[in-house]
Coordinates of C-alpha atoms in Angstrom, one line a residue:
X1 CA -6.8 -17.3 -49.8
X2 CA -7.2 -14.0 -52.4
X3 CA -7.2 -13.4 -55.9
X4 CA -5.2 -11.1 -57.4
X5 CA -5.5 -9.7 -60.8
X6 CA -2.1 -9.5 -62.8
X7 CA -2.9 -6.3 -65.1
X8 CA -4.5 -4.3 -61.8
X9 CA -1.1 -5.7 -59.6
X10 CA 1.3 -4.4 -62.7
X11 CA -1.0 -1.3 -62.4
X12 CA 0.0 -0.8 -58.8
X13 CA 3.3 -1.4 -59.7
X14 CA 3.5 2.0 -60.9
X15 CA 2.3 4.2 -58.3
X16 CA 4.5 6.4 -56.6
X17 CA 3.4 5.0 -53.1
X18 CA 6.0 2.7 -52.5
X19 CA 3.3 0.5 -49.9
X20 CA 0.7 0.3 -53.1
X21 CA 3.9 -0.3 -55.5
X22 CA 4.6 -3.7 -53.3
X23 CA 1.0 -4.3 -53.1
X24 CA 0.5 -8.0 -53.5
X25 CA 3.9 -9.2 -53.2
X26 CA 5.2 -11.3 -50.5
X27 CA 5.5 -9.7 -47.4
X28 CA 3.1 -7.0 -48.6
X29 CA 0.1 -5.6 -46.6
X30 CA -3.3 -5.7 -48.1
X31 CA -6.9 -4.4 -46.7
X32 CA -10.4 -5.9 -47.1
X33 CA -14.0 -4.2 -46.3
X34 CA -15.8 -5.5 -44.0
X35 CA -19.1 -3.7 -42.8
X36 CA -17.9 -0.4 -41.6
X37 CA -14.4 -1.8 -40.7
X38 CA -11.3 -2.5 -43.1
X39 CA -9.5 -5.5 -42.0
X40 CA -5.7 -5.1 -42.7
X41 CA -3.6 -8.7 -44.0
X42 CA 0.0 -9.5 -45.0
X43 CA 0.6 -11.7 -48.0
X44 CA 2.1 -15.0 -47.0
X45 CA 3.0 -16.9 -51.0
X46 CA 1.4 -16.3 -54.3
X47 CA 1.2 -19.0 -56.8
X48 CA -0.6 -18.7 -60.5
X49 CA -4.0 -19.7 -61.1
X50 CA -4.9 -22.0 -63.6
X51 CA -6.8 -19.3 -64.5
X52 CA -5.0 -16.7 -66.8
X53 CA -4.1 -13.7 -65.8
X54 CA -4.8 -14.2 -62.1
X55 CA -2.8 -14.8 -59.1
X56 CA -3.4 -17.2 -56.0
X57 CA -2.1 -16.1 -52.7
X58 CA -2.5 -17.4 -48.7
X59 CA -2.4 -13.9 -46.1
X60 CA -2.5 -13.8 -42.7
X61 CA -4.6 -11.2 -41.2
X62 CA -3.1 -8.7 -38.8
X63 CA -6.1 -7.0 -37.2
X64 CA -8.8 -4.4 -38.4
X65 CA -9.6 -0.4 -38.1
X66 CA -12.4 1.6 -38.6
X67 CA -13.4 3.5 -41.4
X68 CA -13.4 6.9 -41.1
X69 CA -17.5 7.5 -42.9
X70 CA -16.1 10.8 -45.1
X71 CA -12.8 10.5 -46.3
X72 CA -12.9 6.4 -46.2
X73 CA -9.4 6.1 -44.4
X74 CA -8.7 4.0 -41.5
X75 CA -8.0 5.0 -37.7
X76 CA -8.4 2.9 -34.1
X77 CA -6.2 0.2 -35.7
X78 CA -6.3 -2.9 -33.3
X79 CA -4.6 -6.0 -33.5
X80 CA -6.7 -9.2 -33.2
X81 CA -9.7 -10.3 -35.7
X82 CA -13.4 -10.0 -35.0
X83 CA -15.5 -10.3 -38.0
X84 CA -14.1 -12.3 -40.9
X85 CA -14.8 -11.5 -44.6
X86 CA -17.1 -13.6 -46.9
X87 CA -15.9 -15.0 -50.0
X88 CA -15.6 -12.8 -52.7
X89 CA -15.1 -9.4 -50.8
X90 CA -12.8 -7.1 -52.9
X91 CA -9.1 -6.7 -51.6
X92 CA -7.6 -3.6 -52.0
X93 CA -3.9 -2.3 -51.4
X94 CA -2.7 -0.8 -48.1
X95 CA -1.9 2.7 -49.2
X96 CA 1.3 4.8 -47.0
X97 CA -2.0 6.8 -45.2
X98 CA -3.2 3.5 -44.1
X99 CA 0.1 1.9 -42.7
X100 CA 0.7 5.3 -41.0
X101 CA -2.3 4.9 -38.9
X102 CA -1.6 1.1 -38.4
X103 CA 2.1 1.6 -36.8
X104 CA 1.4 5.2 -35.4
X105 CA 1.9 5.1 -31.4
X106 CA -1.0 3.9 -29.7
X107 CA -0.1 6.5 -26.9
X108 CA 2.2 4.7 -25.0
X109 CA 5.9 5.4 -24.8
X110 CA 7.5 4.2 -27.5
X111 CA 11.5 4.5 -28.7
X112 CA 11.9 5.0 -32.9
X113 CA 14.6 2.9 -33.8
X114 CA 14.0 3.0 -37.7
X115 CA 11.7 3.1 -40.8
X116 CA 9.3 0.6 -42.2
X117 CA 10.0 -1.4 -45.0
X118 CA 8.5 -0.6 -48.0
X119 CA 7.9 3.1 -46.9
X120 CA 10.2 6.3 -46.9
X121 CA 8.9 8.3 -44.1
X122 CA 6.7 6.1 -41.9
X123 CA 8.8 5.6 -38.3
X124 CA 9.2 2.3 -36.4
X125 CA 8.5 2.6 -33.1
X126 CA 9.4 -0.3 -30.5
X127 CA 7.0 0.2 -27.2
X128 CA 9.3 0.0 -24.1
X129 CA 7.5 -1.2 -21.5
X130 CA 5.8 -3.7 -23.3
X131 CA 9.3 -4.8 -24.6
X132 CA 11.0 -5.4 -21.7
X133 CA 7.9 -7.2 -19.6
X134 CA 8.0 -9.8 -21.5
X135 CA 11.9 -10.1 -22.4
X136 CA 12.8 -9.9 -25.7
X137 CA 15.3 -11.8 -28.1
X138 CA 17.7 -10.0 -30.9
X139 CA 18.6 -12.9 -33.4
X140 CA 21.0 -12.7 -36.6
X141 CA 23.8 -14.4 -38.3
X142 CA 27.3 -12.9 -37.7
X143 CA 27.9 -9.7 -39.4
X144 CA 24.6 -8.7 -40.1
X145 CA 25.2 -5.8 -38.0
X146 CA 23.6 -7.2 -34.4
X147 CA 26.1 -5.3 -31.9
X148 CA 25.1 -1.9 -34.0
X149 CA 21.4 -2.8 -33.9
X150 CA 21.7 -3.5 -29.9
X151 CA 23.4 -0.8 -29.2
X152 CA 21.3 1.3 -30.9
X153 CA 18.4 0.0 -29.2
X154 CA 20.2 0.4 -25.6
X155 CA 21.0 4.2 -26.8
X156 CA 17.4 4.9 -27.6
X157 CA 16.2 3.1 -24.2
X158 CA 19.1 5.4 -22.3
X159 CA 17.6 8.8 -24.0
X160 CA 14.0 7.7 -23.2
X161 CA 14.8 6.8 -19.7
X162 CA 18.3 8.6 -18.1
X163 CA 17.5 7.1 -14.8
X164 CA 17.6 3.6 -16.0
X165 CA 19.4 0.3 -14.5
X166 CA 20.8 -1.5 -17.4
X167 CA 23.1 -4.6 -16.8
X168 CA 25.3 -5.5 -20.1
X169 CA 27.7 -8.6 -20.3
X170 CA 29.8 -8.4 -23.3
X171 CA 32.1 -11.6 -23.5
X172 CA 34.0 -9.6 -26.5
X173 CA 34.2 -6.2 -25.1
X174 CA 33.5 -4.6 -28.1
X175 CA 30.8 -2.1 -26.5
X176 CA 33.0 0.4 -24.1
X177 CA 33.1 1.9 -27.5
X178 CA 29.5 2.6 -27.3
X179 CA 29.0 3.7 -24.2
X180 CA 31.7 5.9 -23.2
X181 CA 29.2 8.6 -22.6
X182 CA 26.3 7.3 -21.3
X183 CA 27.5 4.2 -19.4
X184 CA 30.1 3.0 -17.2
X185 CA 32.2 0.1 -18.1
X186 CA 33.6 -2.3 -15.5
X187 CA 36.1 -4.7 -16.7
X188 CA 39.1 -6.8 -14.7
X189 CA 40.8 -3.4 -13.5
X190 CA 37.9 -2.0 -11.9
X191 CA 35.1 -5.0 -11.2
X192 CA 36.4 -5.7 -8.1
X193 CA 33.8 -8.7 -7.4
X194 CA 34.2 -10.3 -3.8
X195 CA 34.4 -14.0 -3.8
X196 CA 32.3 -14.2 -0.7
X197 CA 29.2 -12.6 -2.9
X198 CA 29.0 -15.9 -3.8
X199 CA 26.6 -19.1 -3.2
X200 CA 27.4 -22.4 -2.6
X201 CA 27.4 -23.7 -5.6
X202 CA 29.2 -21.3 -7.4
X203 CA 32.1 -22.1 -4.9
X204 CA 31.8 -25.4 -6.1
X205 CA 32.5 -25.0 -9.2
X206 CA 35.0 -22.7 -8.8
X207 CA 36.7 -24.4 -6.0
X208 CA 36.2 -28.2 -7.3
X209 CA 38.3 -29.9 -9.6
X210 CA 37.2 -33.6 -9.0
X211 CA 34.3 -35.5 -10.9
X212 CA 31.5 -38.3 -10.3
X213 CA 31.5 -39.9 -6.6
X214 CA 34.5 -38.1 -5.4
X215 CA 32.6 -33.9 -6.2
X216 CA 30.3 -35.2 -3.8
X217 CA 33.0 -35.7 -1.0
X218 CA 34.2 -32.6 -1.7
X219 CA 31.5 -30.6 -1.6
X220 CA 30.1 -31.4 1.8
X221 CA 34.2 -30.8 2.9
X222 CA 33.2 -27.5 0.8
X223 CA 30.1 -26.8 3.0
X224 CA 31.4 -27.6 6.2
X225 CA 34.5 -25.8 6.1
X226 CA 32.5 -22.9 3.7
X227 CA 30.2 -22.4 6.9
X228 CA 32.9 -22.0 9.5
X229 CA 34.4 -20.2 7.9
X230 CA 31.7 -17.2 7.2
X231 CA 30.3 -17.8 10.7
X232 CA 33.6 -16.3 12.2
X233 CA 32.8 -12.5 10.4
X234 CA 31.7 -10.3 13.6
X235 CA 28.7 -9.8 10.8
X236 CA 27.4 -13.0 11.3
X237 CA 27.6 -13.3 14.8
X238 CA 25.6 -10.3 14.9
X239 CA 22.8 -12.4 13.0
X240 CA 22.1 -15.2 14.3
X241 CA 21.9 -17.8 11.8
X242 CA 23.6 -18.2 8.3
X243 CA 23.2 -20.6 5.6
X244 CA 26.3 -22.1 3.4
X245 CA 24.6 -19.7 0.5
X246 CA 24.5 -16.3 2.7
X247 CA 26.6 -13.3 1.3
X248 CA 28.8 -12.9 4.0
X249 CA 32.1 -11.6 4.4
X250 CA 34.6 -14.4 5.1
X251 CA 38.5 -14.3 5.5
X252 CA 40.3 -16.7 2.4
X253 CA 42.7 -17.8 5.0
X254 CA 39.7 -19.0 7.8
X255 CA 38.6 -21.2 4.7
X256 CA 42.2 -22.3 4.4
X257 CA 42.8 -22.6 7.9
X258 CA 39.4 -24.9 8.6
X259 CA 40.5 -27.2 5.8
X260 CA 43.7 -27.6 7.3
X261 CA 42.4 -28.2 11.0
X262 CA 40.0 -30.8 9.7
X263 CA 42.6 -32.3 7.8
X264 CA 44.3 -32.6 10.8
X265 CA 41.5 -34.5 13.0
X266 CA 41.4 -37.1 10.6
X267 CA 42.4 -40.4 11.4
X268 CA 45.0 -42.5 9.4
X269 CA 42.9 -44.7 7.7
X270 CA 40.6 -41.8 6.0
X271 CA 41.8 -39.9 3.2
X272 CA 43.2 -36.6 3.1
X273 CA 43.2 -35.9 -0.6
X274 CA 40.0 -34.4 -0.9
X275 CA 41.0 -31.4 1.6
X276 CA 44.1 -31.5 -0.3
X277 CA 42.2 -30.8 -3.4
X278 CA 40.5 -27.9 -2.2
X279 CA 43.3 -26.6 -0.4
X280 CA 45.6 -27.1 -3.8
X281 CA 42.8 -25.1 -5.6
X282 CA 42.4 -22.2 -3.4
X283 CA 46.7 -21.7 -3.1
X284 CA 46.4 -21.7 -7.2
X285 CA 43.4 -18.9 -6.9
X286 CA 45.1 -16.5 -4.3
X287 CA 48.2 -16.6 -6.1
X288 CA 47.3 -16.5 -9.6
X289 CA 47.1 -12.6 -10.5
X290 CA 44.8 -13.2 -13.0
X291 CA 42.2 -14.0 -10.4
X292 CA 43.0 -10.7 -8.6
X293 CA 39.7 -9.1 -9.3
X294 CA 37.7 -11.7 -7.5
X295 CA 39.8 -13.6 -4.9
X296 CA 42.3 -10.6 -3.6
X297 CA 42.7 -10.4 -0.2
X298 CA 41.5 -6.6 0.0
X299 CA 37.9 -7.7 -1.0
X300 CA 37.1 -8.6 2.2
X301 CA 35.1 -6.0 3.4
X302 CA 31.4 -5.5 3.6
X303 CA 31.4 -3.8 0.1
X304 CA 28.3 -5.6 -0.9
X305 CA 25.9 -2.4 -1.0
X306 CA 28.3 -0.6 -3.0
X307 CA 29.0 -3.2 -5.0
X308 CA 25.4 -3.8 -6.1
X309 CA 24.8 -0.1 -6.7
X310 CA 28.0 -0.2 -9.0
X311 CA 27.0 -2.5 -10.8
X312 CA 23.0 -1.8 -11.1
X313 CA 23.5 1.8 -11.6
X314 CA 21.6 3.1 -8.3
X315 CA 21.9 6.4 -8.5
X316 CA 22.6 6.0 -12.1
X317 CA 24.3 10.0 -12.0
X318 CA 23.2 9.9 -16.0
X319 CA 24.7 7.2 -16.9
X320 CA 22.1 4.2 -17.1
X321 CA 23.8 1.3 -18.4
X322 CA 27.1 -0.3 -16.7
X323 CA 29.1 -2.7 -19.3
X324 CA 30.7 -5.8 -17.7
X325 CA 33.3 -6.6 -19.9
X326 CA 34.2 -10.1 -19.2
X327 CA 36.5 -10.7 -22.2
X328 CA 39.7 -10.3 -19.6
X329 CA 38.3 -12.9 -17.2
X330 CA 40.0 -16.6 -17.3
X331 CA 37.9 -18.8 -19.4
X332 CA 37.7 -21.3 -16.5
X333 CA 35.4 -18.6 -14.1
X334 CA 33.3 -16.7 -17.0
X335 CA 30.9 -18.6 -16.6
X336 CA 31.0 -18.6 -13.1
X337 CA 31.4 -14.8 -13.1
X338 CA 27.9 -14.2 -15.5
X339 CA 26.0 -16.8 -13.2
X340 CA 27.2 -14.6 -9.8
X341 CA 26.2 -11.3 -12.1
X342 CA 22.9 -12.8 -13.0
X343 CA 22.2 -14.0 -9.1
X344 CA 22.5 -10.9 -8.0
X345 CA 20.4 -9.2 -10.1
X346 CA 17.4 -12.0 -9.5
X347 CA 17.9 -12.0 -5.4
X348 CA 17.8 -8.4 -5.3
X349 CA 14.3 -8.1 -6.9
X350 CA 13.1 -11.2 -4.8
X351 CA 14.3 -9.2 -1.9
X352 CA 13.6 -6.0 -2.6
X353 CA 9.9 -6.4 -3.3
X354 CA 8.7 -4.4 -0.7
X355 CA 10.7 -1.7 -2.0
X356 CA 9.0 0.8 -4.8
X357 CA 10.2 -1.4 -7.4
X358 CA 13.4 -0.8 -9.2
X359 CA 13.2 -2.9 -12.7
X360 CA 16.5 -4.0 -14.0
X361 CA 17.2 -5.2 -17.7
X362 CA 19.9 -7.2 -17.7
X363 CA 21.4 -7.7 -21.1
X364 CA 23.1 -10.8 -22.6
X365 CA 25.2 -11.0 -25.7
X366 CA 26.7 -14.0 -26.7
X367 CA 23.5 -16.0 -25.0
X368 CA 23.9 -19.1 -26.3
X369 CA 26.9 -19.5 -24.3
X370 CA 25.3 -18.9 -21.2
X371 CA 22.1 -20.7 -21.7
X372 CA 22.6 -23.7 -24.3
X373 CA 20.3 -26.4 -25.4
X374 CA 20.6 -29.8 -23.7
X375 CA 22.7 -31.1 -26.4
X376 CA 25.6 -28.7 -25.2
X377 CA 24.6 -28.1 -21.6
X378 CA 27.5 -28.5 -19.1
X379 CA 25.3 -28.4 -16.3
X380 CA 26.9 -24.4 -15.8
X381 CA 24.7 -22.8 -12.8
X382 CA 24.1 -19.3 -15.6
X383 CA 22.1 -21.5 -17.5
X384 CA 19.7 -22.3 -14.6
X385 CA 19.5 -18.7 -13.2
X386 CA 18.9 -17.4 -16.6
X387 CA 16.6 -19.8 -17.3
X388 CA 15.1 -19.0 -13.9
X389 CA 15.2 -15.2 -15.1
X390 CA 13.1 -15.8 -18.5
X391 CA 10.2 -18.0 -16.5
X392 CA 10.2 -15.8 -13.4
X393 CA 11.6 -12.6 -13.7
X394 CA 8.8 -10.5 -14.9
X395 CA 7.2 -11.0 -12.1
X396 CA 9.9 -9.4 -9.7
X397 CA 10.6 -6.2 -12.5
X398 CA 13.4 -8.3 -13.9
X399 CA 13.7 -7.9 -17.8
X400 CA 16.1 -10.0 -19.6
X401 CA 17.9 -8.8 -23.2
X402 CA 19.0 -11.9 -25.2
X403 CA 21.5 -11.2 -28.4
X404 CA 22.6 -14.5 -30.4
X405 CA 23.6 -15.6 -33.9
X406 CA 23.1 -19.3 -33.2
X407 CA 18.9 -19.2 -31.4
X408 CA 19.4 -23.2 -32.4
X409 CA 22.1 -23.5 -29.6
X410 CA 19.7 -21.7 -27.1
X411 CA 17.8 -23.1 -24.2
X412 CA 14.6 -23.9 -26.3
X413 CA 12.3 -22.4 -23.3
X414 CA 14.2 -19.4 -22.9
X415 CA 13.5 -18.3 -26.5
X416 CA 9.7 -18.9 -26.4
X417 CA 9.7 -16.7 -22.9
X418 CA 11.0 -13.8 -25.0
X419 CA 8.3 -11.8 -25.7
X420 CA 9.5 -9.4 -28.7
X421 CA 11.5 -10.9 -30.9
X422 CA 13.5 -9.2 -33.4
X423 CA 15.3 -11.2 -36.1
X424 CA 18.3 -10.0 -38.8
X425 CA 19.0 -12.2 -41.5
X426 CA 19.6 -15.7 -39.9
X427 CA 21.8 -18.3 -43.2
X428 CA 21.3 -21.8 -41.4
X429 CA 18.7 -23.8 -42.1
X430 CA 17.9 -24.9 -38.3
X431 CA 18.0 -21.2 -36.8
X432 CA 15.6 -20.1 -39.4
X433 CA 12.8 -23.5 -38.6
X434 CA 13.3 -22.4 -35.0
X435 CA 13.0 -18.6 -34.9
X436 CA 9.5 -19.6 -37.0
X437 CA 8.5 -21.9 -33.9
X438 CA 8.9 -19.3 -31.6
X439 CA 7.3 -16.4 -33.5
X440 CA 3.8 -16.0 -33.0
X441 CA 1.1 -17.3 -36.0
X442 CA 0.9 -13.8 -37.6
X443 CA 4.4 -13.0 -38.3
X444 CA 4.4 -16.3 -40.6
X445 CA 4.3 -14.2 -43.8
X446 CA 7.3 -12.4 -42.6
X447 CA 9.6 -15.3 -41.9
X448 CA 10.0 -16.3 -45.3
X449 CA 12.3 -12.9 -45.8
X450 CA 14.2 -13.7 -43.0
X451 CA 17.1 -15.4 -45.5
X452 CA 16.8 -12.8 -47.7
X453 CA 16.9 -9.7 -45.3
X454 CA 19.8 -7.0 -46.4
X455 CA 22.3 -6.3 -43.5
X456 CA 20.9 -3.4 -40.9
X457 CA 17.2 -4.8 -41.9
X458 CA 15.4 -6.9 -39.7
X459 CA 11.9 -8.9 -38.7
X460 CA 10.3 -7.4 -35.3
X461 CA 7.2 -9.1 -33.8
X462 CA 5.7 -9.5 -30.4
X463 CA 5.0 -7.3 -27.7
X464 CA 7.1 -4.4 -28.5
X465 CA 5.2 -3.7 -31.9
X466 CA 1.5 -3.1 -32.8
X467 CA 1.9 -5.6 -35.7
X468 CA 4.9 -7.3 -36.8
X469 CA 7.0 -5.3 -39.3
X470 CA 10.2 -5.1 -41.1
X471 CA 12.1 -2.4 -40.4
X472 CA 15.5 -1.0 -41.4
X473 CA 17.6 0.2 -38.4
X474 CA 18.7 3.7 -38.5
X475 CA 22.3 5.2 -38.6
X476 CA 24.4 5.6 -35.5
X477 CA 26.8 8.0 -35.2
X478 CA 30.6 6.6 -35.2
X479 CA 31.1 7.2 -31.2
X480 CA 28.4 5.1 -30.5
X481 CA 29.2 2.4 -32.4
X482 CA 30.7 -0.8 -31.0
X483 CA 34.2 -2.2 -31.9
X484 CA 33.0 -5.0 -34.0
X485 CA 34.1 -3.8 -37.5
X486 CA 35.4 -6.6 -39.8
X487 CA 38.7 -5.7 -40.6
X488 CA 39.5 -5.4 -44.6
X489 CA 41.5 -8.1 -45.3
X490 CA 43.2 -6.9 -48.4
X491 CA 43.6 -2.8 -47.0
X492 CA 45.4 -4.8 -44.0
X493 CA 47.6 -6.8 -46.1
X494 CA 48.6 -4.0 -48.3
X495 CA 50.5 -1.9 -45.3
X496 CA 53.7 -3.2 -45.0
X497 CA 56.3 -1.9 -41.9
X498 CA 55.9 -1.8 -38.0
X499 CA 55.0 -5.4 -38.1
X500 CA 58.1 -6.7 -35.3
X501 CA 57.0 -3.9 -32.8
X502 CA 53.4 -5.4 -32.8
X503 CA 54.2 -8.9 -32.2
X504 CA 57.3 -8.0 -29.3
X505 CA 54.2 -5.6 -28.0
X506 CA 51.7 -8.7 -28.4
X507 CA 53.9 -10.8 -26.2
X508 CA 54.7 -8.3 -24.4
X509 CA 50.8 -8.4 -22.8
X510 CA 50.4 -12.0 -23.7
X511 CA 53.0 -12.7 -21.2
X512 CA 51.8 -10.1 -18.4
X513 CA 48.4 -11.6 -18.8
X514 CA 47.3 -8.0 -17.4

């Protein structure tokens, strides 16, 4: 706890340094002396004393520099605390000079993405490798300006490192925009995902329809058949043994014909509605055109290499990131469609280990979706691998990119494995108390701004950052902007004319379902 004086703090109000003109407040940074070494704090509350003409307030201390013997500045900045001050040490404000040397680059490569809060001129920088170790989280209520933030980010990673492998899925394809230039986009026309890619499980849900005692039938049917089936490619004869879950290329019609042939050995008294099931379900897939970019009969050959290397960007030719835009995918498979996406990307690393490693950063908007708390879960298998990806994945060089509005709907050990964590303005009471669980004890100062951030501003603490800061995002150019503008309700309403060719075109599509 520190005193502050009210006629000195109305004093500092005036200074042209906006850092010492927000000494004090909330939010603020102060320093105290102590020995040769100032020790740098951000002010959590202030309350009056009973005292007049004094203020009480609680800080949290940040970490300490050196003082340079001469000119009395600070330099080595290092987060952490070793020597604590005594009672009745002098605080003094953090001037521009000093926060400069506090959130300068330590050396290591860093992207800018923005400049502090209170300053004009002082840069933030977010360090990339130390980002994307440890995962990180981007957090904020909708239309706070999230998808410009993220794509922003994703822009400065791209410049920094052109030979990247960034994975994006976008459920609302609003970021083909974005990346025209510097990414390719992959969407229903041009994903061209083989259904033999994969695992059992994902066939099960998929395939299943049935519930309780009678999934369990089904799926050993599943697996039986499932197995025959990829054990007549020449490719697995060539290896010797296969499992249920092994990528290999199999024929829809073996499957179909293996149900059918057990169906057929069956005696009278068993029942043949669970083969019937399956059989139903896979006749509905392979004729449903909307289905055509995972279960069409050209997908059966051994594309998986070039698949992979699609999608992962390897060679990435200059253009790092590839967008999966999964917004034209039936709502029945999306999730099944992100769990085979996510798969992918955590078997390769498992088995590419002895390779020099590739790291991938795979990038998830729309995250509570894919990974909700137990009081939504619907026992999905995306939320288990990405679960699997935020406990394990650092290990293998997997980083994983989390974007939500509602971080109360998430997974509630994904978000504490999430290493940065960068929060825009969050309005619900239950988001805010868990963002503050997850953020480490420092940034508690910070957290009380979190309702009262302004849109493009956000909260950044964690790995990626020397100390936490508040930082407001920089412009991006209109072309690399994503498609989430709100539309103006009243500009919209005002322009009469052309409105029976829209909905005749609407229904045009809505009908083709292309």
């Amino acid at each position: 706890m520190i005193a502050i004086d009210l006629q000195r703090l109305s004093e500092c109000g005036d200074d042209e340094d906006p850092a010492i003109a927000m000494a004090g407040q909330v939010g603020s940074q102060i320093k105290i002396r102590v020995g040769n070494s100032w020790l740098l704090a951000s002010v959590r509350n202030q309350r009056q004393d009973r005292k007049a003409g004094s203020i009480l307030a609680n800080i949290d201390f940040l970490g300490e520099g050196i003082e340079e013997k001469l000119t009395g500045k600070l330099h080595g900045f290092r987060r952490g605390v070793t020597r604590y001050p005594i009672p009745g040490s002098m605080v003094y404000p953090a001037s521009t000079a000093d926060l400069k040397q506090v959130y300068a680059s330590d050396g290591r490569s860093a992207v800018t993405i923005g400049k502090v809060y209170p300053t004009k001129d002082i840069r933030a920088g977010l360090y990339v490798d130390a980002m994307l170790g440890k995962h990180f989280a981007l957090l904020g209520s909708t239309g706070t300006g999230k998808s410009t933030s993220a794509a922003l980010i994703l822009h400065r990673i791209c410049e920094a490192a052109p030979e990247g492998h960034i994975v994006m899925i976008d459920p609302h394809g609003e970021y083909s925009a974005a990346f025209r230039q510097t990414g390719v986009i992959l969407d229903v026309s041009n994903l061209q995902m083989p259904y033999w890619i994969m695992n059992f499980e994902e066939h099960c849900e998929v395939l299943l329809t049935s519930n309780g005692n009678e999934r369990q039938v089904d799926a050993d049917i599943l697996a039986k058949c499932l197995l025959k089936a990829r054990s007549k490619s020449k490719l697995a004869q060539t290896m010797g043994k296969i499992t249920v879950d092994s990528p290999i290329p199999y024929l829809l019609s073996d499957l179909s014909n293996e149900i059918q042939d057990q169906m057929g050995k069956l005696d009278k008294a068993t029942n043949s509605a669970p083969y019937m099931r399956i059989k139903n379900k896979l006749d509905e897939l392979k004729a449903d055109p909307r289905y055509q970019f995972m279960f069409s009969g050209m997908l059966v050959a051994d594309t998986m290499s070039d698949f992979i290397a699609k999608i992962f960007r390897m060679p990435s030719n200059g253009k790092p990131i590839s967008i999966i835009d999964v917004s034209g995918v039936p709502s029945d498979v999306t999730s099944t469609v992100v769990a085979v996406l996510s798969r992918l990307v955590f078997d390769f690393a498992i088995w590419g280990r002895e390779e020099k490693c590739t790291p991938i950063l795979l990038v998830c908007e729309e995250a509570h979706r894919y990974v909700p708390n137990e009081k939504n879960a619907d026992g999905n298998s995306v939320g288990t691998i990405l679960s699997r990806i935020a406990k394990e994945g650092r290990k293998y060089g997997i980083s994983l990119g989390l974007i939500t509005q509602r971080p109360s709907d998430l997974a509630e050990g994904v978000l504490s494995q999430c290493g940065t964590i960068i929060s825009m303005r969050l309005n619900n009471d239950r988001d805010q108390d868990f963002v503050r669980a997850a953020m480490p004890e420092g940034a508690r100062g910070f957290l009380d701004a979190i309702p009262a951030l302004r849109n493009r501003e956000c909260i950044i603490c964690g790995e990626g950052v020397a100390i936490p800061i508040r930082v407001s995002f920089d412009n991006l150019e209109e072309v690399k902007r994503p498609a989430s503008e709100d539309p103006s309700f009243v500009e919209m309403w005002n322009q009469p004319g052309g409105e029976e060719d829209i909905v005749l075109r609407t229904v045009q599509r809505w009908r083709s379902q292309g």
